[in-house]
Amino acid sequence: MEKMDFSKFGYGNVADHIAELEDIVGPENVMTAMHDRALRAASCAPFPMQRWEDHIPDVVVLPGCTEEVADIMKLANKYKLPVVPRGAGCGLADGAFPLNKGICLDMKRMNEILEVDDINRTVTVQPGVNMQELNKVLDKVGMYYPDDPASYGTAVIGGRIGTNGWSVGGAGSGHPANLVCSMEVVLPTGEVVWLGKGGSRKCRNSSAGYRMLELFFGHQGTLGVVTEAVLDCCPKPEVEFPSYYGFASYEEAYNALFEIGISGVKCAVNYIMFDEEKIDFLRRDDEAFIPLPESVKCVVMATFAGTEGEVLAARKKILGIMKKMKGTYLGEEQAWGDWATRHDRYHLAVHCRDGQGQVVTMSWHCEDNCMIHSELPEFTHGLHKIVKKYVDKYDNIFNDAGCFIYCGGPYRTWGDYLAEVDVFINEYAMTPELWEVWLDMKREIAELAVDLGGSISICHGACREGDVDVLIEKELVDGQFEMMKKIKKLFDPNNIMNPGKYRLDLAY
Ligand SMILES: Cc1cc2nc3c(=O)[nH]c(=O)nc-3n(C[C@H](O)[C@H](O)[C@H](O)COP(=O)(O)OP(=O)(O)OC[C@H]3O[C@@H](n4cnc5c(N)ncnc54)[C@H](O)[C@@H]3O)c2cc1C
């Protein structure tokens, strides 16, 4: 694929427009100091240290309202200044990472809850609102916004929309794309539009007109800036019940996953399988992991939420299916322990071990493929084979931390899955050559996913090096990438929004 060349876009010099930006948002909300800018070049994974200094934004601007965002966009469009929106910066596909520097539009000041409507069960928020904080407010009126990623305490609404995020409880209550009723977007030209699913901002359904809202899920800040959103809330579940079952083999656990997936239990929020490599990893590296009998090679976790009666009945039904499928109930301590750590289980990465059992600092990286049920075994076994090849060849650099397989779809527990492989990487040993090796590993995993009829990404986005090339060549085929390029050019004639992301520079 041809290399990115930003010179042809004739971008203006951001430094020449600092005073105008200060006029728009106030001097206290324009940051030019190196440490403020460098902080916004950091991303979670992988290798924040790898070439990060090439991508420090020229300036950080913190708008306080829609009008300010619109004025910034008009200025940026006039002088051709790159703009990259940033939420919490915890996206795992480097979406908020400026490939061509420019203005980092840090949306965290826009963090107000504008309206709680307990009759129509919606909440209207600015994009810098975080779900954990939002739910503290909603709890007071018996409402609950159910988007529940493992980054629940960190990610914000704008980033959840920008990435088309996936919620751990999504099988019960949907993912962000199902939970946003409508939203306000400032387009690259500075025009402000409302996009919804129906006539009013709070309507959830309509067949009148195009489904414009969808276009902005997973756009990674390439089409506009989300400045307000109306979210669909639900009642807080009366009870939650996680349960944990051990299996002697991958095959038994996989078959059990199928049976519970199609059981018809309506209050299931997620079924999660831990494969053999994941259990090995937890045994080896997680001091907090409650020891399991050696006979347990794989685990399936089933979590329910709803009214007490529903959950009791579901628990009984699933226990019966698991028994039939040769699963062993592992007790409440295991299940509650794991469910309680769902928001911080990935912090484990800081003390992974090398091939000799020594603790080394490793950064967590995760491939979030979407896979259909029939192909799961070939996919998960295949990707461990790929990772093992690199682990064996580059000992102490890469580490296979196993796979979680979560049911993937909204409001259902069957069909497709988030098949996530966690790879730990010894960041401090990285070199430019090893970076290329890492990209090769990513490409092999991405190709396997697409070859088996899946997707490279269910929620993080496939816009990073190593993913995006396979995406364009193998996944976005049959005119899909061509259509994306046309849309991008229509919305953003000067390619100022997050330039280079998804290789949409190729549209111009
Ligand atoms: C420990 C950990 C666990 C995680 N678990 C999950 C999980 O379970 N499910 C999941 O889906 N993800 C998960 N993630 C990934 C991450 O949390 C999500 O991708 C999240 O949606 C990113 O939100 P953010 O606010 O940090 O967005 P950012 O990283 O700041 O931005 C993400 C993208 O959205 C764009 N963007 C941000 N704000 C706006 C806006 N207002 N308007 C337009 N575009 C905007 C950015 O330009 C960027 O392209 C996890 C990450 C970590 C570190």
Coordinates of C-alpha atoms and ligand atoms in Angstrom, one line a residue:
M1 CA 0.0 0.0 0.0
E2 CA 1.3 3.5 -0.9
K3 CA 2.8 5.4 2.0
M4 CA 1.0 8.3 3.6
D5 CA 1.9 11.7 2.2
F6 CA 0.4 14.6 4.0
S7 CA 2.4 17.2 2.1
K8 CA -0.1 17.2 -0.8
F9 CA -2.9 18.6 1.5
G10 CA -1.1 21.9 2.1
Y11 CA -2.0 22.1 5.8
G12 CA -1.6 25.5 7.5
N13 CA 0.7 26.1 10.4
V14 CA -1.2 25.7 13.7
A15 CA 1.3 28.0 15.5
D16 CA 0.0 30.9 13.4
H17 CA -3.5 30.6 14.8
I18 CA -3.0 30.2 18.6
A19 CA -4.4 33.7 19.3
E20 CA -7.6 33.0 17.3
L21 CA -8.0 29.7 19.2
E22 CA -7.5 31.6 22.4
D23 CA -10.2 34.1 21.4
I24 CA -12.7 31.2 20.9
V25 CA -12.1 29.2 24.1
G26 CA -10.1 31.5 26.3
P27 CA -6.4 31.4 26.8
E28 CA -6.7 29.1 29.8
N29 CA -8.1 26.4 27.5
V30 CA -5.4 26.5 24.9
M31 CA -2.3 24.5 25.9
T32 CA 1.0 24.7 24.1
A33 CA 3.4 23.5 26.8
M34 CA 5.3 20.3 25.8
H35 CA 4.1 18.2 28.7
D36 CA 0.4 19.1 28.0
R37 CA 0.8 18.1 24.4
A38 CA 3.0 15.0 25.0
L39 CA 0.4 13.7 27.4
R40 CA -2.2 13.7 24.6
A41 CA 0.2 11.8 22.3
A42 CA 0.1 8.8 24.7
S43 CA -2.2 6.0 24.0
C44 CA -2.9 2.7 25.9
A45 CA -1.5 0.2 23.5
P46 CA 0.8 -0.9 22.0
F47 CA 4.1 0.7 22.8
P48 CA 3.3 4.2 23.8
M49 CA 7.0 4.8 23.5
Q50 CA 7.3 3.7 20.0
R51 CA 7.7 6.8 17.7
W52 CA 5.3 8.7 19.9
E53 CA 7.3 11.9 19.6
D54 CA 6.4 12.1 15.9
H55 CA 2.8 12.5 16.9
I56 CA 2.7 15.1 19.5
P57 CA -0.2 17.6 18.7
D58 CA 0.9 21.2 18.0
V59 CA -1.7 22.5 20.4
V60 CA -4.3 21.1 22.8
V61 CA -7.7 23.0 22.8
L62 CA -10.4 22.3 25.4
P63 CA -13.8 23.6 24.1
G64 CA -16.6 24.2 26.6
C65 CA -19.7 24.2 24.3
T66 CA -21.0 23.3 20.8
E67 CA -20.6 26.9 19.6
E68 CA -16.9 26.9 20.5
V69 CA -16.4 23.5 18.7
A70 CA -18.1 25.0 15.6
D71 CA -15.9 28.1 15.7
I72 CA -12.8 25.9 16.0
M73 CA -13.9 23.8 13.1
K74 CA -14.6 26.8 10.9
L75 CA -11.1 28.2 11.7
A76 CA -9.5 24.8 11.0
N77 CA -11.4 24.3 7.8
K78 CA -10.4 27.8 6.6
Y79 CA -6.7 27.4 7.2
K80 CA -6.6 23.6 6.7
L81 CA -5.5 22.7 10.2
P82 CA -5.7 19.0 11.2
V83 CA -8.1 18.3 14.1
V84 CA -8.2 15.1 16.2
P85 CA -11.0 14.8 18.8
R86 CA -9.9 13.1 22.0
G87 CA -12.1 11.6 24.8
A88 CA -10.4 9.8 27.6
G89 CA -7.6 8.6 25.3
C90 CA -8.1 4.9 26.3
G91 CA -9.0 3.7 22.8
L92 CA -7.0 0.6 21.9
A93 CA -6.6 1.4 18.1
D94 CA -4.8 4.7 18.6
G95 CA -7.8 6.6 17.2
A96 CA -7.1 9.7 19.2
F97 CA -3.4 9.6 18.3
P98 CA -2.6 12.4 15.8
L99 CA -0.9 11.0 12.8
N100 CA -0.2 14.4 11.4
K101 CA -0.1 16.5 14.6
G102 CA -2.4 19.5 14.4
I103 CA -5.1 20.5 17.0
C104 CA -5.9 18.0 19.7
L105 CA -9.6 18.7 20.6
D106 CA -9.7 17.4 24.1
M107 CA -13.4 17.1 24.9
K108 CA -13.1 16.4 28.6
R109 CA -14.3 19.9 29.7
M110 CA -17.7 19.1 28.0
N111 CA -18.8 16.8 30.8
E112 CA -22.2 18.0 31.8
I113 CA -25.3 15.9 32.3
L114 CA -27.9 18.2 30.6
E115 CA -31.2 16.4 31.3
V116 CA -32.4 13.4 33.1
D117 CA -35.9 12.4 31.7
D118 CA -37.3 9.7 34.0
I119 CA -40.6 9.5 32.1
N120 CA -39.1 8.8 28.6
R121 CA -36.1 7.1 30.3
T122 CA -33.4 9.1 28.6
V123 CA -30.4 11.1 29.7
T124 CA -28.9 13.9 27.6
V125 CA -25.1 14.4 28.0
Q126 CA -22.1 16.2 26.7
P127 CA -19.4 13.9 25.2
G128 CA -16.9 14.1 28.0
V129 CA -19.2 12.3 30.5
N130 CA -18.0 9.0 31.9
M131 CA -20.4 6.1 32.4
Q132 CA -19.4 5.4 36.0
E133 CA -20.0 9.0 37.0
L134 CA -23.2 9.1 35.0
N135 CA -24.6 6.1 36.8
K136 CA -24.0 7.7 40.2
V137 CA -26.4 10.4 39.2
L138 CA -28.9 8.2 37.4
D139 CA -29.0 5.8 40.4
K140 CA -30.8 8.5 42.4
V141 CA -33.8 8.2 40.2
G142 CA -33.7 4.5 39.6
M143 CA -32.2 4.7 36.1
Y144 CA -29.1 3.1 34.7
Y145 CA -27.1 3.6 31.5
P146 CA -26.0 0.0 30.8
D147 CA -22.8 0.5 28.6
D148 CA -20.3 -1.4 30.7
P149 CA -16.9 -1.9 29.0
A150 CA -13.9 -3.1 30.9
S151 CA -12.9 0.6 30.7
Y152 CA -16.1 1.7 32.5
G153 CA -14.4 4.1 34.9
T154 CA -12.3 5.8 32.2
A155 CA -13.9 6.0 28.8
V156 CA -16.3 8.8 27.9
I157 CA -19.4 8.9 25.7
G158 CA -17.7 10.7 22.8
G159 CA -15.0 7.9 22.6
R160 CA -17.7 5.2 23.0
I161 CA -19.4 6.6 19.9
G162 CA -16.1 7.3 18.1
T163 CA -15.0 3.6 18.5
N164 CA -18.4 1.9 18.3
G165 CA -17.6 0.3 21.6
W166 CA -18.8 -3.0 23.0
S167 CA -20.3 -3.5 26.4
V168 CA -19.6 -6.5 28.6
G169 CA -23.3 -6.6 29.4
G170 CA -24.4 -6.0 25.9
A171 CA -26.1 -9.3 25.4
G172 CA -28.6 -8.1 27.9
S173 CA -28.9 -4.4 27.3
G174 CA -27.1 -3.6 24.1
H175 CA -23.9 -1.8 23.1
P176 CA -23.4 2.0 22.5
A177 CA -24.7 1.9 19.0
N178 CA -28.0 0.5 20.3
L179 CA -28.1 2.9 23.3
V180 CA -27.7 6.3 21.6
C181 CA -31.1 7.7 20.5
S182 CA -29.7 10.8 18.8
M183 CA -26.8 13.1 18.9
E184 CA -25.4 16.5 17.9
V185 CA -22.4 16.6 15.6
V186 CA -20.2 19.5 14.4
L187 CA -19.1 18.7 10.9
P188 CA -15.6 19.5 9.6
T189 CA -17.0 22.7 8.0
G190 CA -18.4 23.9 11.3
E191 CA -22.0 23.2 10.5
V192 CA -24.0 21.8 13.4
V193 CA -26.4 18.9 12.8
W194 CA -28.6 16.6 14.9
L195 CA -28.7 12.9 13.8
G196 CA -31.3 10.6 15.2
K197 CA -33.3 7.4 14.8
G198 CA -36.6 9.2 14.4
G199 CA -38.6 12.4 14.4
S200 CA -37.6 13.6 17.9
R201 CA -34.4 13.4 19.8
K202 CA -35.8 10.8 22.1
C203 CA -37.5 8.5 19.5
R204 CA -35.8 5.1 19.2
N205 CA -37.2 4.1 15.9
S206 CA -38.2 5.4 12.5
S207 CA -38.2 4.3 8.9
A208 CA -38.3 7.9 7.7
G209 CA -35.1 8.8 5.8
Y210 CA -31.5 7.4 5.9
R211 CA -30.0 5.9 9.1
M212 CA -27.6 8.8 9.5
L213 CA -26.7 8.1 13.1
E214 CA -25.0 4.8 12.3
L215 CA -22.5 6.5 10.1
F216 CA -20.9 8.1 13.2
F217 CA -20.4 4.9 15.2
G218 CA -16.8 3.8 14.8
H219 CA -15.9 6.8 12.6
Q220 CA -12.8 7.4 14.9
G221 CA -13.2 11.2 14.7
T222 CA -12.8 11.2 10.9
L223 CA -16.3 12.8 10.1
G224 CA -17.0 15.3 12.8
V225 CA -17.2 16.0 16.5
V226 CA -19.9 14.7 18.7
T227 CA -21.0 17.4 21.1
E228 CA -24.2 16.1 22.7
A229 CA -26.0 12.8 22.9
V230 CA -29.4 11.5 24.1
L231 CA -28.9 8.1 25.7
D232 CA -31.4 5.3 26.3
C233 CA -31.5 4.2 29.9
C234 CA -33.0 1.1 31.6
P235 CA -34.0 0.1 35.1
K236 CA -31.2 -1.0 37.3
P237 CA -31.3 -4.8 37.6
E238 CA -32.7 -6.0 40.9
V239 CA -30.1 -8.7 41.2
E240 CA -27.0 -9.8 39.3
F241 CA -25.7 -13.4 39.4
P242 CA -22.4 -14.5 37.9
S243 CA -21.7 -18.3 37.7
Y244 CA -18.5 -20.2 36.8
Y245 CA -18.2 -23.7 35.3
G246 CA -15.0 -25.7 34.7
F247 CA -14.4 -28.0 31.8
A248 CA -11.8 -30.6 31.0
S249 CA -11.3 -29.5 27.4
Y250 CA -11.7 -26.7 24.9
E251 CA -14.3 -28.8 23.0
E252 CA -16.5 -29.4 26.0
A253 CA -16.5 -25.7 26.9
Y254 CA -17.1 -24.7 23.3
N255 CA -20.1 -27.0 23.1
A256 CA -21.5 -25.8 26.4
L257 CA -21.2 -22.2 25.2
F258 CA -23.4 -23.1 22.2
E259 CA -26.0 -24.8 24.3
I260 CA -26.4 -22.0 26.8
G261 CA -26.2 -19.5 24.0
I262 CA -29.4 -20.9 22.4
S263 CA -31.1 -21.7 25.7
G264 CA -33.5 -18.7 25.3
V265 CA -32.6 -17.3 28.8
K266 CA -33.6 -13.7 28.4
C267 CA -31.8 -12.2 31.5
A268 CA -28.3 -13.4 30.4
V269 CA -26.0 -10.4 30.1
N270 CA -23.0 -12.3 28.9
Y271 CA -21.5 -15.8 28.5
I272 CA -17.7 -15.8 28.4
M273 CA -15.4 -18.7 27.7
F274 CA -11.8 -18.7 29.0
D275 CA -9.6 -20.9 26.8
E276 CA -6.8 -23.2 27.9
E277 CA -4.1 -20.6 27.3
K278 CA -6.1 -18.0 29.3
I279 CA -6.4 -20.4 32.3
D280 CA -2.7 -21.3 32.0
F281 CA -1.9 -17.6 32.0
L282 CA -4.1 -16.8 35.0
R283 CA -2.6 -19.7 37.0
R284 CA 0.9 -18.5 36.2
D285 CA 0.6 -14.7 36.5
D286 CA -2.4 -13.7 38.5
E287 CA -1.7 -14.0 42.2
A288 CA -5.3 -13.0 42.9
F289 CA -6.7 -15.9 40.8
I290 CA -8.3 -18.4 43.1
P291 CA -6.7 -21.8 42.4
L292 CA -8.8 -24.2 40.2
P293 CA -8.5 -28.0 40.3
E294 CA -5.9 -29.1 37.8
S295 CA -8.6 -31.0 35.9
V296 CA -10.1 -27.6 34.9
K297 CA -8.6 -26.6 31.5
C298 CA -11.3 -24.1 30.3
V299 CA -14.0 -22.1 32.1
V300 CA -17.3 -20.8 31.0
M301 CA -18.8 -17.9 32.9
A302 CA -22.6 -17.1 32.7
T303 CA -23.9 -13.8 34.2
F304 CA -27.5 -12.9 34.6
A305 CA -29.2 -9.6 35.6
G306 CA -32.8 -8.8 36.1
T307 CA -35.6 -9.4 38.6
E308 CA -35.0 -11.9 41.4
G309 CA -37.5 -14.4 40.0
E310 CA -36.0 -14.3 36.5
V311 CA -32.4 -14.7 37.7
L312 CA -33.3 -17.6 40.0
A313 CA -35.0 -19.4 37.1
A314 CA -32.2 -18.7 34.7
R315 CA -29.6 -20.0 37.2
K316 CA -31.5 -23.2 37.6
K317 CA -31.9 -23.7 33.9
I318 CA -28.2 -23.0 33.1
L319 CA -27.0 -25.2 35.9
G320 CA -29.0 -28.1 34.3
I321 CA -27.5 -27.4 30.9
M322 CA -24.0 -27.2 32.2
K323 CA -24.3 -30.4 34.1
K324 CA -25.5 -32.1 30.9
M325 CA -22.5 -30.7 29.1
K326 CA -20.1 -32.0 31.7
G327 CA -19.4 -28.7 33.4
T328 CA -18.4 -28.4 37.1
Y329 CA -19.9 -25.6 39.1
L330 CA -17.0 -23.8 40.7
G331 CA -18.7 -22.0 43.5
E332 CA -19.7 -18.4 44.1
E333 CA -16.3 -17.1 45.3
Q334 CA -14.7 -17.7 41.9
A335 CA -17.6 -16.2 40.0
W336 CA -18.1 -13.1 42.1
G337 CA -14.3 -12.6 42.2
D338 CA -14.0 -12.6 38.5
W339 CA -17.2 -10.6 37.7
A340 CA -16.1 -7.9 40.3
T341 CA -12.7 -7.5 38.6
R342 CA -14.2 -7.2 35.1
H343 CA -13.3 -3.4 35.0
D344 CA -9.7 -3.9 36.1
R345 CA -8.7 -7.4 35.0
Y346 CA -6.4 -6.0 32.3
H347 CA -4.2 -4.1 34.7
L348 CA -2.6 -7.5 35.3
A349 CA -0.3 -6.7 32.4
V350 CA 2.1 -4.7 34.6
H351 CA 3.5 -7.9 36.1
C352 CA 3.7 -10.5 33.4
R353 CA 6.5 -13.0 33.4
D354 CA 9.2 -13.9 30.9
G355 CA 10.1 -17.4 29.7
Q356 CA 12.2 -18.0 32.8
G357 CA 9.4 -17.0 35.1
Q358 CA 10.9 -13.6 36.0
V359 CA 8.5 -10.7 36.4
V360 CA 9.0 -8.1 33.7
T361 CA 7.1 -5.0 32.8
M362 CA 5.0 -5.8 29.8
S363 CA 2.3 -3.8 28.1
W364 CA -1.0 -5.3 27.4
H365 CA -2.3 -5.5 23.8
C366 CA -5.5 -7.1 22.7
E367 CA -6.8 -8.1 19.3
D368 CA -10.6 -7.8 19.4
N369 CA -11.8 -10.0 16.5
C370 CA -15.4 -10.8 15.8
M371 CA -16.0 -14.4 14.9
I372 CA -19.0 -16.6 14.1
H373 CA -19.6 -19.6 16.2
S374 CA -18.7 -22.4 13.7
E375 CA -15.2 -20.9 13.1
L376 CA -14.3 -20.3 16.7
P377 CA -12.1 -23.4 17.3
E378 CA -10.1 -23.0 14.1
F379 CA -9.7 -19.3 14.8
T380 CA -8.6 -19.5 18.4
H381 CA -6.3 -22.5 17.9
G382 CA -4.9 -20.8 14.7
L383 CA -4.2 -17.5 16.5
H384 CA -2.4 -19.2 19.4
K385 CA -0.2 -21.0 16.8
I386 CA 0.6 -17.6 15.2
V387 CA 1.4 -16.0 18.6
K388 CA 3.5 -19.0 19.7
K389 CA 5.6 -18.8 16.6
Y390 CA 6.6 -15.2 17.6
V391 CA 6.9 -16.1 21.3
D392 CA 9.3 -18.9 20.5
K393 CA 11.4 -16.9 18.1
Y394 CA 11.5 -13.7 20.2
D395 CA 11.6 -14.9 23.8
N396 CA 11.0 -12.3 26.4
I397 CA 9.4 -9.9 23.9
F398 CA 6.0 -11.4 23.4
N399 CA 3.8 -13.4 25.7
D400 CA 0.5 -15.2 25.0
A401 CA -2.0 -14.4 27.7
G402 CA -4.8 -16.5 26.2
C403 CA -8.2 -15.8 24.8
F404 CA -11.6 -14.6 26.2
I405 CA -14.5 -15.5 24.0
Y406 CA -17.5 -13.3 24.8
C407 CA -20.9 -13.5 23.2
G408 CA -20.9 -10.6 20.9
G409 CA -24.2 -9.4 19.6
P410 CA -26.6 -7.0 21.2
Y411 CA -29.6 -8.6 23.0
R412 CA -28.5 -12.1 22.1
T413 CA -26.1 -14.8 23.2
W414 CA -25.6 -16.7 20.1
G415 CA -24.1 -16.3 16.6
D416 CA -21.1 -14.2 16.9
Y417 CA -18.4 -13.6 19.5
L418 CA -15.7 -11.2 20.6
A419 CA -12.8 -13.5 20.3
E420 CA -10.1 -11.6 22.1
V421 CA -6.5 -12.6 22.3
D422 CA -4.3 -10.9 24.8
V423 CA -0.6 -10.5 23.9
F424 CA 1.8 -9.0 26.3
I425 CA 4.8 -7.1 25.0
N426 CA 8.0 -6.2 26.7
E427 CA 8.0 -2.5 25.8
Y428 CA 11.4 -1.8 27.1
A429 CA 13.1 -4.2 24.8
M430 CA 11.4 -2.8 21.7
T431 CA 13.4 -1.7 18.7
P432 CA 12.2 -0.5 15.3
E433 CA 12.9 -3.9 13.9
L434 CA 10.8 -5.6 16.5
W435 CA 8.0 -3.1 15.8
E436 CA 7.9 -4.5 12.2
V437 CA 7.8 -8.0 13.6
W438 CA 4.9 -7.1 15.8
L439 CA 3.0 -5.6 12.8
D440 CA 3.6 -8.9 11.0
M441 CA 2.0 -10.8 13.9
K442 CA -1.0 -8.5 13.8
R443 CA -1.4 -8.9 10.1
E444 CA -1.4 -12.7 10.4
I445 CA -4.1 -12.6 13.1
A446 CA -6.2 -10.1 11.1
E447 CA -5.9 -12.2 7.9
L448 CA -6.9 -15.3 9.8
A449 CA -10.0 -13.5 11.2
V450 CA -11.1 -12.3 7.8
D451 CA -10.3 -15.6 6.0
L452 CA -12.6 -17.4 8.5
G453 CA -15.5 -15.0 7.8
G454 CA -15.0 -12.7 10.8
S455 CA -14.0 -9.1 11.4
I456 CA -10.7 -7.7 12.5
S457 CA -12.3 -5.6 15.1
I458 CA -15.6 -5.8 17.0
C459 CA -15.1 -2.6 19.1
H460 CA -11.7 -1.0 19.1
G461 CA -11.5 -0.2 15.4
A462 CA -9.0 -1.5 12.8
C463 CA -7.4 1.8 12.0
R464 CA -3.9 1.1 13.2
E465 CA -0.8 0.0 11.2
G466 CA -0.9 -3.8 10.8
D467 CA -4.8 -3.8 10.9
V468 CA -5.8 -1.1 8.4
D469 CA -3.8 -2.6 5.5
V470 CA -5.5 -6.0 5.9
L471 CA -8.8 -4.2 6.5
I472 CA -8.7 -2.4 3.2
E473 CA -7.3 -5.3 1.2
K474 CA -9.5 -8.1 2.6
E475 CA -12.4 -6.9 4.7
L476 CA -13.7 -3.7 3.3
V477 CA -14.1 -5.2 -0.2
D478 CA -16.9 -5.1 -2.8
G479 CA -17.0 -1.4 -2.9
Q480 CA -17.1 -0.7 0.9
F481 CA -13.9 1.2 1.1
E482 CA -14.7 3.1 -2.1
M483 CA -18.0 4.2 -0.4
M484 CA -16.2 5.2 2.8
K485 CA -13.8 7.4 0.8
K486 CA -16.7 9.1 -1.1
I487 CA -18.5 9.9 2.2
K488 CA -15.3 11.2 3.8
K489 CA -14.6 13.6 1.0
L490 CA -18.2 14.8 1.0
F491 CA -18.2 15.6 4.8
D492 CA -14.6 16.8 5.0
P493 CA -13.5 18.4 1.7
N494 CA -10.1 19.5 3.1
N495 CA -9.3 16.3 5.0
I496 CA -8.8 18.1 8.3
M497 CA -10.6 15.5 10.6
N498 CA -8.1 13.0 12.0
P499 CA -6.2 12.9 8.7
G500 CA -4.7 9.5 7.8
K501 CA -6.9 7.4 10.0
Y502 CA -8.4 4.4 8.2
R503 CA -6.2 5.5 5.3
L504 CA -8.9 7.9 4.2
D505 CA -6.2 10.1 2.9
L506 CA -6.5 7.8 -0.2
A507 CA -9.9 9.5 -0.9
Y508 CA -8.2 12.7 -2.1
Ligands
LIG1 C1 -8.3 -1.6 30.3 C2 -9.1 -1.3 29.1 C3 -10.3 -2.1 28.9 C4 -11.1 -1.9 27.8 N1 -12.2 -2.6 27.6 C5 -13.0 -2.3 26.6 C6 -14.3 -2.9 26.4 O1 -14.7 -3.8 27.2 N2 -15.1 -2.6 25.4 C7 -14.7 -1.6 24.5 O2 -15.5 -1.3 23.6 N3 -13.5 -1.0 24.6 C8 -12.7 -1.3 25.6 N4 -11.5 -0.6 25.7 C9 -11.1 0.3 24.7 C10 -11.6 1.8 25.0 O3 -12.0 1.9 26.4 C11 -12.8 2.1 24.1 O4 -12.3 2.1 22.8 C12 -13.4 3.5 24.4 O5 -14.6 3.6 23.7 C13 -12.5 4.7 24.2 O6 -13.1 5.8 24.8 P1 -12.2 7.1 25.0 O7 -13.1 8.1 25.6 O8 -11.0 6.8 25.7 O9 -11.9 7.5 23.5 P2 -10.6 8.0 22.8 O10 -9.5 6.9 22.9 O11 -10.2 9.3 23.4 O12 -11.1 8.2 21.3 C14 -11.5 7.1 20.6 C15 -11.8 7.5 19.2 O13 -13.0 8.3 19.2 C16 -12.8 9.6 18.7 N5 -13.5 10.6 19.5 C17 -13.4 10.8 20.9 N6 -14.3 11.7 21.3 C18 -15.0 12.1 20.2 C19 -16.0 13.1 20.0 N7 -16.5 13.8 20.9 N8 -16.4 13.2 18.7 C20 -15.9 12.5 17.7 N9 -15.0 11.6 17.8 C21 -14.5 11.4 19.1 C22 -11.3 9.8 18.7 O14 -10.8 10.7 17.7 C23 -10.8 8.4 18.5 O15 -10.7 8.2 17.2 C24 -10.7 -0.9 26.8 C25 -9.5 -0.1 27.1 C26 -8.8 -0.3 28.2 C27 -7.5 0.5 28.4

